[in-house]
Amino acid sequence: MNQNIDTKCIKNISFGKVPIDEKEIDAVSEVLKSGWLAHGPKTKEFEQKFAKLCNAKHAVAVNSATAALHLCLLSKGLGKGDEVIVPTQTHVATAHAVMYCGATPKFADVRIDNYNMDMESVKEQITDKTKAIIPVHFAGHPVEMNKLISIAKENNLFIIEDAAHSPLAKFNGKLIGSLDTDAACFSFYPVKHITTGEGGMVVTNDDKIAEDATLLRAFGIDRSTWLRTQTERPWIYHVTKIGYNFRMTEVGAAMGVSQLDKLQSLIKIRQKNANLYEKELKGTKAIKLPQIVGDIEHVYLFYQILIDNESAKTKRDELIQKLKDKGIGTSVHYPLPVPLMPIYREKFGYKEGDFPIGEKIAKEALSLPVHHGISSDDITFICDSIKELVE
């Protein structure tokens, strides 16, 4: 333990911090003064810059990553009677998007070392009804995409990546969003690497997915309001599909454009902080650290450790409260495997014991902050506090 750190003092270390400064404030103010607040030029600029950032052909801005997943699945024709494989450890939105289409989520258990979907479990879920796989790059660690893509091709399945945790993450040197999949869906929720308040993005090299997502995000109207203003009869439009109101606002897009320039530097800070956690916590009894698996670049939305409740002096749930008492914000990702959430348990009959690794992680997981607002001293304080409580 670092003797210079008083672990009895109380800090104010938040789990998340929104990366907003004067640049974003000025950009939002400019949009507000313009009077053009929705589906306008800032949204287009954000899309173009994000597509370029991901080395992808198209980017379509929407109001959430959930909407992005939903639109991609609709574009691929997913519906009643179809099955989609998703991991047990993810936000419920991943499975909900499948349900919105009338299809059925099938759950693959995860790995204990990096919390991503296990390839053998994925194979076990494949039936003649399976149409797609949604891998989640958990906390910013890419899934074993070479193996997953091979599985998908062997079984004629499409892949929609849930990349809500992983902007600029890399697998085998290639950016998430540029791999040989159908699409990747990103999130700009406030606790993510960058934020638009609420927001998401479809990134794809598939012309049809981009066209469908653009159409369906705005009620199925064939021309955007911004484009119609450039014509002689701007009031004319046609509705060709039953679409949704999934559009991003110009205010959100302005925030996004402003933040893209600092995304790489924000990720570097997260990586540095994660490395410090590993250094400080390595060898601590009752704690299992996450592992880097394969040739990947991890972008660390958070740093998740596992607390061995059998051997730890302080069990996980009590530890969370005691850290809170010290002014340390933490979280749990996630409180239950998705199939054991009441709605899925009741609808599909899942029970405890069906997903042993996912269930173990849910009971032991503790997510620690890595954002730009915490210092090295803060991390040392967090680690010393944890070691003091568990050893």
mmCIF file with all atom_site columns, C-alpha atoms in Angstrom, residues 52 66 74 113 150 170 203 242 265 292 303 305 356:
data_model
loop_
_atom_site.group_PDB
_atom_site.id
_atom_site.type_symbol
_atom_site.label_atom_id
_atom_site.label_alt_id
_atom_site.label_comp_id
_atom_site.label_asym_id
_atom_site.label_entity_id
_atom_site.label_seq_id
_atom_site.pdbx_PDB_ins_code
_atom_site.Cartn_x
_atom_site.Cartn_y
_atom_site.Cartn_z
_atom_site.occupancy
_atom_site.B_iso_or_equiv
_atom_site.pdbx_formal_charge
_atom_site.auth_seq_id
_atom_site.auth_comp_id
_atom_site.auth_asym_id
_atom_site.auth_atom_id
_atom_site.pdbx_PDB_model_num
ATOM 1  C CA . LYS A 1 52  ? -13.897 8.553   -42.222 1.00 0.00 ? 52  LYS A CA 1
ATOM 2  C CA . THR A 1 66  ? -30.431 0.798   -29.674 1.00 0.00 ? 66  THR A CA 1
ATOM 3  C CA . LEU A 1 74  ? -34.837 -4.391  -40.027 1.00 0.00 ? 74  LEU A CA 1
ATOM 4  C CA . ASP A 1 113 ? -11.067 -13.527 -18.957 1.00 0.00 ? 113 ASP A CA 1
ATOM 5  C CA . SER A 1 150 ? -15.743 -17.726 -39.906 1.00 0.00 ? 150 SER A CA 1
ATOM 6  C CA . LYS A 1 170 ? -8.937  -2.471  -33.155 1.00 0.00 ? 170 LYS A CA 1
ATOM 7  C CA . VAL A 1 203 ? -21.451 2.437   -39.607 1.00 0.00 ? 203 VAL A CA 1
ATOM 8  C CA . ILE A 1 242 ? -43.211 2.589   -42.242 1.00 0.00 ? 242 ILE A CA 1
ATOM 9  C CA . SER A 1 265 ? -6.571  11.614  -26.727 1.00 0.00 ? 265 SER A CA 1
ATOM 10 C CA . ILE A 1 292 ? -6.098  -8.905  -23.177 1.00 0.00 ? 292 ILE A CA 1
ATOM 11 C CA . TYR A 1 303 ? -11.955 -1.260  -16.041 1.00 0.00 ? 303 TYR A CA 1
ATOM 12 C CA . ILE A 1 305 ? -12.407 -6.605  -12.124 1.00 0.00 ? 305 ILE A CA 1
ATOM 13 C CA . PRO A 1 356 ? -22.608 -20.300 -15.370 1.00 0.00 ? 356 PRO A CA 1
#
